[in-house]
XYZ file of C-alpha atoms in Angstrom:
391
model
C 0.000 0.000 0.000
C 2.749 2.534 0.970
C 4.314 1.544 -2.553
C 1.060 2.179 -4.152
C 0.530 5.642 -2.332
C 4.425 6.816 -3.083
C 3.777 6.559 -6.744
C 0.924 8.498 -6.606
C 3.107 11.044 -5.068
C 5.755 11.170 -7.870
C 2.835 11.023 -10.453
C 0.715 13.985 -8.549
C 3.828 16.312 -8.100
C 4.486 15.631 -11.572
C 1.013 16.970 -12.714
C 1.120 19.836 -10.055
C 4.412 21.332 -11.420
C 2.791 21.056 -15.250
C -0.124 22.481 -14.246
C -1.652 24.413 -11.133
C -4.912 23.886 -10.330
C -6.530 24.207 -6.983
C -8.633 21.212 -7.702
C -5.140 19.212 -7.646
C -4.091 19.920 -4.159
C -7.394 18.831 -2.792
C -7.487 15.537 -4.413
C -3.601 15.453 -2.990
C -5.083 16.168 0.340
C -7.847 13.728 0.124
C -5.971 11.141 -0.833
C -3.242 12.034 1.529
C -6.218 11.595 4.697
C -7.271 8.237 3.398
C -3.999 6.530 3.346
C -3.187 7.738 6.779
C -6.774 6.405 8.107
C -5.827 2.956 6.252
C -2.037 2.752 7.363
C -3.437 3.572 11.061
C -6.493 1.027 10.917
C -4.030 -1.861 9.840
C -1.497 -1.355 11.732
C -3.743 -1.399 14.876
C -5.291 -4.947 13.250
C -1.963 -6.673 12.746
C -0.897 -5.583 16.400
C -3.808 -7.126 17.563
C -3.737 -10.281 15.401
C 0.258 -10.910 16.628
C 1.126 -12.212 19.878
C 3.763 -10.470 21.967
C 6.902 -9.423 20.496
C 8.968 -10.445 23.618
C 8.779 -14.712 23.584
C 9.853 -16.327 26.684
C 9.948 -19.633 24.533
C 12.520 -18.511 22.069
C 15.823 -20.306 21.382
C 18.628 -19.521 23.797
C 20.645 -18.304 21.232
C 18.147 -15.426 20.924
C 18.436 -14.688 24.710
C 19.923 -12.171 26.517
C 22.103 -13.422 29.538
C 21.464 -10.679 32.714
C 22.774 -11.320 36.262
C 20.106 -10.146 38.775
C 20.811 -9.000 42.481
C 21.567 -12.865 43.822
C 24.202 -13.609 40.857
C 22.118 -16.073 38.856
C 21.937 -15.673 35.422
C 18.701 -14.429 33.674
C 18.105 -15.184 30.070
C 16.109 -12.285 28.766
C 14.485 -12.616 25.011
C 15.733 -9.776 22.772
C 13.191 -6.979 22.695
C 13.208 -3.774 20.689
C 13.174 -1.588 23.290
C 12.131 2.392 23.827
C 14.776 4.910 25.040
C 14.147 7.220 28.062
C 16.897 9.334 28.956
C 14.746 11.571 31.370
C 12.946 14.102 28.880
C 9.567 15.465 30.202
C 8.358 15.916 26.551
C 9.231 11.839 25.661
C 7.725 10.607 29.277
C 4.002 9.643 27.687
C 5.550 8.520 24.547
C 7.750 5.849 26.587
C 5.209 4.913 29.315
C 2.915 3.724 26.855
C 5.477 1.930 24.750
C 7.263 0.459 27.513
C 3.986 -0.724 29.251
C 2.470 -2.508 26.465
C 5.757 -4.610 25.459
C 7.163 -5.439 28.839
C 5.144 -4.438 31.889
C 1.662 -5.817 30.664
C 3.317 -9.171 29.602
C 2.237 -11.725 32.134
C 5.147 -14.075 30.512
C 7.820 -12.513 32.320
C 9.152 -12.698 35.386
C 9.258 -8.696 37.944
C 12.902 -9.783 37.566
C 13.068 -10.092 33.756
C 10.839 -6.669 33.618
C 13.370 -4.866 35.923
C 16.342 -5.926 33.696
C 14.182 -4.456 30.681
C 13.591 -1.280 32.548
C 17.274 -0.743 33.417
C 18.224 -1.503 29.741
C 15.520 1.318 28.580
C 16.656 3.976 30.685
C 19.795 6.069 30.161
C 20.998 9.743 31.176
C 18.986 11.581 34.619
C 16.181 8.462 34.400
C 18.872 5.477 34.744
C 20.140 7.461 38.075
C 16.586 7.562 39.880
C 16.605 3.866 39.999
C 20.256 3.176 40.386
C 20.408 2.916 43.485
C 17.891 0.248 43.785
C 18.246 -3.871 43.732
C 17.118 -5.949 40.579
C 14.331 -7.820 42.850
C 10.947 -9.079 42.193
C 9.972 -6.725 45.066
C 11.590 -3.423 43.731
C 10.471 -3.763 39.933
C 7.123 -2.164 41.064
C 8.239 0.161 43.210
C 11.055 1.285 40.262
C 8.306 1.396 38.129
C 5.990 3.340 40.366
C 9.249 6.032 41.481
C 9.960 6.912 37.557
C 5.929 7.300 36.954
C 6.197 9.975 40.087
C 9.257 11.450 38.810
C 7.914 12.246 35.653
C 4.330 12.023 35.301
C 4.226 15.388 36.107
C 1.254 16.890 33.720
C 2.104 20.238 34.135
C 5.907 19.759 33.602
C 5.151 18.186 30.849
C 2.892 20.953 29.240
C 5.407 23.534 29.821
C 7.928 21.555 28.113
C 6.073 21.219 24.939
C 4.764 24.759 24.619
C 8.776 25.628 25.202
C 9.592 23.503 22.602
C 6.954 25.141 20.195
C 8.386 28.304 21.148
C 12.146 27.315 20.284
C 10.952 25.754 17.399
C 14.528 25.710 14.826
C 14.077 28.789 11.982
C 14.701 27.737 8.547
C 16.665 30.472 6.988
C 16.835 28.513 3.756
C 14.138 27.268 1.518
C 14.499 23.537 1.585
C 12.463 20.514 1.343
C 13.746 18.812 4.011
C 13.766 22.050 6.323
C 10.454 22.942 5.634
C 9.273 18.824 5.976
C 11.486 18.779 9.431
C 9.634 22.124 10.295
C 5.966 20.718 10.183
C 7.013 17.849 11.829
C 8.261 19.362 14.800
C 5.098 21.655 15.295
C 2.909 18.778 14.761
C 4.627 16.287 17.267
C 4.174 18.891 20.188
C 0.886 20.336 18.904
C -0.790 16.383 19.045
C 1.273 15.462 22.244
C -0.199 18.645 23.740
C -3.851 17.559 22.137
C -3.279 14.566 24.386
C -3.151 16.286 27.186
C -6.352 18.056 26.699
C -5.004 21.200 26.067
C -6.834 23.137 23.397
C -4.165 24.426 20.981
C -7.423 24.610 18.477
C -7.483 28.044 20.222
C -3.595 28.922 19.740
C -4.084 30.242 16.187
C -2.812 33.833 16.895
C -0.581 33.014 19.450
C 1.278 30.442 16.877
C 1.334 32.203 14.196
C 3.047 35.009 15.800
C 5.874 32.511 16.602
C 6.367 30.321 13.922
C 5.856 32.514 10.719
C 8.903 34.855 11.905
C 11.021 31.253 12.080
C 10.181 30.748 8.263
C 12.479 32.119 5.299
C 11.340 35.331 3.969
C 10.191 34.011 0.693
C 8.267 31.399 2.198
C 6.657 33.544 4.194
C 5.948 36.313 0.873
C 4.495 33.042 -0.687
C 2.393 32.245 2.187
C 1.029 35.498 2.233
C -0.043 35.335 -1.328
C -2.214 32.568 -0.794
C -4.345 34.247 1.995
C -7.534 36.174 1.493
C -8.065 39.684 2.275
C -8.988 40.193 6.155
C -8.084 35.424 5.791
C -7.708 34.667 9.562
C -4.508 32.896 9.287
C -4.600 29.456 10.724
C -2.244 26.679 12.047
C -3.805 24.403 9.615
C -3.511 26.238 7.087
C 0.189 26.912 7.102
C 1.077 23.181 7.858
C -0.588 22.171 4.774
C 0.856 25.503 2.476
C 4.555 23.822 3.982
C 3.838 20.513 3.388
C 2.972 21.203 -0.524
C 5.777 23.809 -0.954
C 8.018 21.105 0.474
C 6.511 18.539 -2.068
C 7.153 20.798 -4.793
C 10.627 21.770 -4.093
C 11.430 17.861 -3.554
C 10.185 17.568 -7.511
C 12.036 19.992 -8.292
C 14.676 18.714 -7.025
C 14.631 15.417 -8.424
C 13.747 16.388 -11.665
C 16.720 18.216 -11.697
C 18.971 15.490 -10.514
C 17.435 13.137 -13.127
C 18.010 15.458 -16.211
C 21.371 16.125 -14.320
C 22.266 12.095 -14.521
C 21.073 11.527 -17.892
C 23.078 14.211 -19.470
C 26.487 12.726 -17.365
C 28.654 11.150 -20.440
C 32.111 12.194 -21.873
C 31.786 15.615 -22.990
C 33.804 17.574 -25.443
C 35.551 20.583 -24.510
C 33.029 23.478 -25.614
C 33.971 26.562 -27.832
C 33.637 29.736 -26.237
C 30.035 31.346 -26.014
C 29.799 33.898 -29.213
C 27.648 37.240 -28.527
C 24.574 36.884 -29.774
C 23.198 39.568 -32.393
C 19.740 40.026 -33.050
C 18.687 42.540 -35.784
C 15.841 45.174 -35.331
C 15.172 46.725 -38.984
C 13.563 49.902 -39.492
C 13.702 50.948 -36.116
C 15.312 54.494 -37.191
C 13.818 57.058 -39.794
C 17.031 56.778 -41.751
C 16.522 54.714 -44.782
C 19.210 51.950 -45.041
C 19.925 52.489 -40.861
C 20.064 49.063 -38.974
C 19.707 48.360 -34.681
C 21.475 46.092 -33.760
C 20.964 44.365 -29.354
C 23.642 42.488 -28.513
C 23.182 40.489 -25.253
C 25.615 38.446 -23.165
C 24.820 35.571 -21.992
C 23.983 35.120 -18.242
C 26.411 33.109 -15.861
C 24.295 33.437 -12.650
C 21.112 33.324 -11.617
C 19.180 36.554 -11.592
C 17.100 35.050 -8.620
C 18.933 33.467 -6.246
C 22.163 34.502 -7.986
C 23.960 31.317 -7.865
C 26.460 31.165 -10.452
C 26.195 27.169 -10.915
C 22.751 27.670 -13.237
C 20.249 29.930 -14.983
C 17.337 31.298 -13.570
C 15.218 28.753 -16.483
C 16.662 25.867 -13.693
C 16.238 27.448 -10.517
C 14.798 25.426 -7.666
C 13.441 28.516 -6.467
C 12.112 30.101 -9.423
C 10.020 26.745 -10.102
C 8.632 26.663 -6.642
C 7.221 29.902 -7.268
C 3.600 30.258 -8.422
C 3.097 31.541 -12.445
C 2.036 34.829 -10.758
C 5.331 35.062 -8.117
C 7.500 34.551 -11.209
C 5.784 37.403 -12.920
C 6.133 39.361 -10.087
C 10.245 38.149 -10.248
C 10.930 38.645 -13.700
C 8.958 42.383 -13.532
C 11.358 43.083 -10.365
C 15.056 41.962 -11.840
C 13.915 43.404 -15.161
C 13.799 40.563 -17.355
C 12.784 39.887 -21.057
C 9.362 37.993 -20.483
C 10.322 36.117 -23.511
C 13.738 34.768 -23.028
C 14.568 35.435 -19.288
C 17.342 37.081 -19.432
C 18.354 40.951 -19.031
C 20.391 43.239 -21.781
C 17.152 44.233 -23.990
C 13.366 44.055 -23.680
C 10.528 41.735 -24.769
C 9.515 43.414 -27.465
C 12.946 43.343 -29.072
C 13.171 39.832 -28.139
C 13.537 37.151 -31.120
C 13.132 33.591 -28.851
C 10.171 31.475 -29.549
C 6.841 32.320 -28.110
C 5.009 30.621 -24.977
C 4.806 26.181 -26.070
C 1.064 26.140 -24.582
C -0.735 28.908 -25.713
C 1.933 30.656 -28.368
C 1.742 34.020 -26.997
C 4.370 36.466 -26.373
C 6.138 35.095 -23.197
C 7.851 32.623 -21.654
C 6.399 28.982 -21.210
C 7.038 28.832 -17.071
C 5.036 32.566 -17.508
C 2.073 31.030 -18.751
C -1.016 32.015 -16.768
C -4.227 29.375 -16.859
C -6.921 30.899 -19.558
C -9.291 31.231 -16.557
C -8.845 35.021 -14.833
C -5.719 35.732 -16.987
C -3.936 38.846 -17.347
C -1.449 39.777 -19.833
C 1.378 40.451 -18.132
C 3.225 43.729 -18.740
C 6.788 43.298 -19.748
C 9.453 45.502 -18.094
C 10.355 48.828 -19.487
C 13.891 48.734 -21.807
C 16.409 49.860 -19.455
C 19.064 51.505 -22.059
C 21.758 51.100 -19.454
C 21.122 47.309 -19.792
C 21.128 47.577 -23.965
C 23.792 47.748 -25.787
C 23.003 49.050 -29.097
C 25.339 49.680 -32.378
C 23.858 51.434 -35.097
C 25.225 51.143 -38.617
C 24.599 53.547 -41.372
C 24.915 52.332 -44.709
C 26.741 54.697 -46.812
């Protein structure tokens, strides 16, 4: 099933990065909330179909030798065990873990269980029960001492809302910073839920802390997607995150891909020639010729990274059709070609591959509520013109 759901991933992004359509995120989302429901309904149905993980009738070559308080040896079956190291915020997470796969498990021995519990704690938890023996008769009262060491409720809710609060910033745009991001908010946000605190109510308060944590052009394209007088909403800014990191993973890989299939012995290449374009009639002199010369970019005018052009720009692609507008009216480029050194009406590079109009292809606005763009003004300081009269 997961297989089945990560191809529909690939194939969605695919179709989202072609085309953007509002109706496409939805059926992302929808999809997206019926997978979880499945993967959490089966999971719970093969837990409860399996018998214990720990089996006290396994093979002793599968065993665990221990030494308990009176020097016998205890053979304890291997167990996949949780860590607790003494963190407020992982207490719940552990407790429950820890109680369904050792403490609950009428197969072992209060001895066998204590040996567990030592092996499971590490850090300021290991040293509350250090001092104590490995007996039948301590195991509960270990047990019982870490429960009122850190079942502390309000400790505990403190501790997550701090660790909303120092939630990491991501200063740069990334997939995985912005996927590590939602994850983060999310983890304390539910563990918080749990606790019956209602963060439904936080909406302000959250905002105001985590959008200032966010990149500025993340947070310029989050902006663009609200409404005027929009209430802006936790919900809503997990789910803009979690498709702009989608989208920049695409991008990503797309990239890598066409980067791969292009790897194979190259030969050295000849130097890059100025390119000439012609502009007759342009002065009221009969024979007079324009003609723009324009050199060939070696950065990005976006992000300004020298490694690639602004037509294979991570960042640049992430953007919405309108955002890149908005870019290419700001660093004053031809709306045509995407590069500087002349305008778009001068421009001689092939019109737009969907709808054949005057601009660029990743400019191309859906028919629906469509507005010509304007194209920058010629900047003359950006031109370089030589005029020949014939004689």
């Amino acid at each position: 099933m997961r297989e089945v759901y990560l191809t529909f991933e690939e194939i969605q992004a695919a179709i989202e990065v072609l085309q953007e359509d509002a109706d496409h995120e939805t059926e992302r989302f929808e999809v997206e909330e019926r997978y979880i429901e499945t993967s959490v309904t089966t999971d719970k149905w093969l837990t409860e179909s399996q018998p214990p993980t720990p089996n006290v009738a396994a093979a002793a070559s599968c065993c665990t030798p221990a030494l308990s308080s009176t020097g016998l040896q205890v053979n304890l079956p291997k167990a996949d065990l949780p860590n607790f190291s003494g963190k407020f915020e992982e207490w719940l997470s552990f407790k429950d873990k820890f109680t369904s796969m050792i403490d609950s498990q009428d197969a072992f021995s209060k001895v066998q269980k204590f040996h567990y519990l030592r092996s499971a704690l590490s850090g300021e938890a290991a040293k509350v029960i250090a001092a104590m023996e490995t007996t039948e008769q301590n195991y509960s009262k270990a047990w019982q001492l870490l429960q009122d060491t850190y079942a502390n409720e309000g400790l505990i809710i403190a501790r997550h809302t701090d660790l909303l609060v120092e939630t990491p910033s991501v200063e740069q745009e990334t997939a995985a910073g912005l996927r590590d991001f939602v994850s983060h908010v999310l983890q304390h946000l539910r563990s918080l839920t749990t606790l019956n605190v209602p963060v439904e109510h936080w909406d302000h308060l959250l905002m105001s802390i985590l959008l200032p944590k966010l990149a500025q052009q993340t947070r310029m394209a989050y902006d663009s997607t609200l409404k005027d007088k929009e209430t802006p909403k936790i919900s809503g800014l997990m789910e803009f995150l979690r498709q702009r990191s989608r989208r920049l993973e695409t991008t990503a890989t797309s990239r890598t891909n066409t980067q791969t299939s292009r790897a194979s012995p190259r030969v050295s290449p000849t130097p890059q020639r100025r390119q000439t374009k012609r502009i007759p009639n342009i002065s009221s002199r009969k024979d007079s010729k324009v003609f723009v010369t324009t050199t060939p970019l070696k950065n990005c005018a976006l992000c300004k990274d020298k490694a690639h052009t602004i037509h294979r720009c991570e960042e640049f692609h992430a953007l919405s059709v309108s955002e890149r507008i908005n870019a290419a009216r700001k660093e004053k480029l031809c709306f045509k070609c995407l590069r500087t050194g002349h305008s778009t009406q001068e421009c001689t590079s092939s019109q737009c591959r969907i709808c054949n109009l005057g601009h660029n292809t990743l400019l191309h606005l859906p028919r629906s509520g469509r507005r010509s763009p304007t194209p920058p003004k010629k900047q003359g300081s950006t031109t370089a013109a030589a005029v020949t009269s014939a004689t």
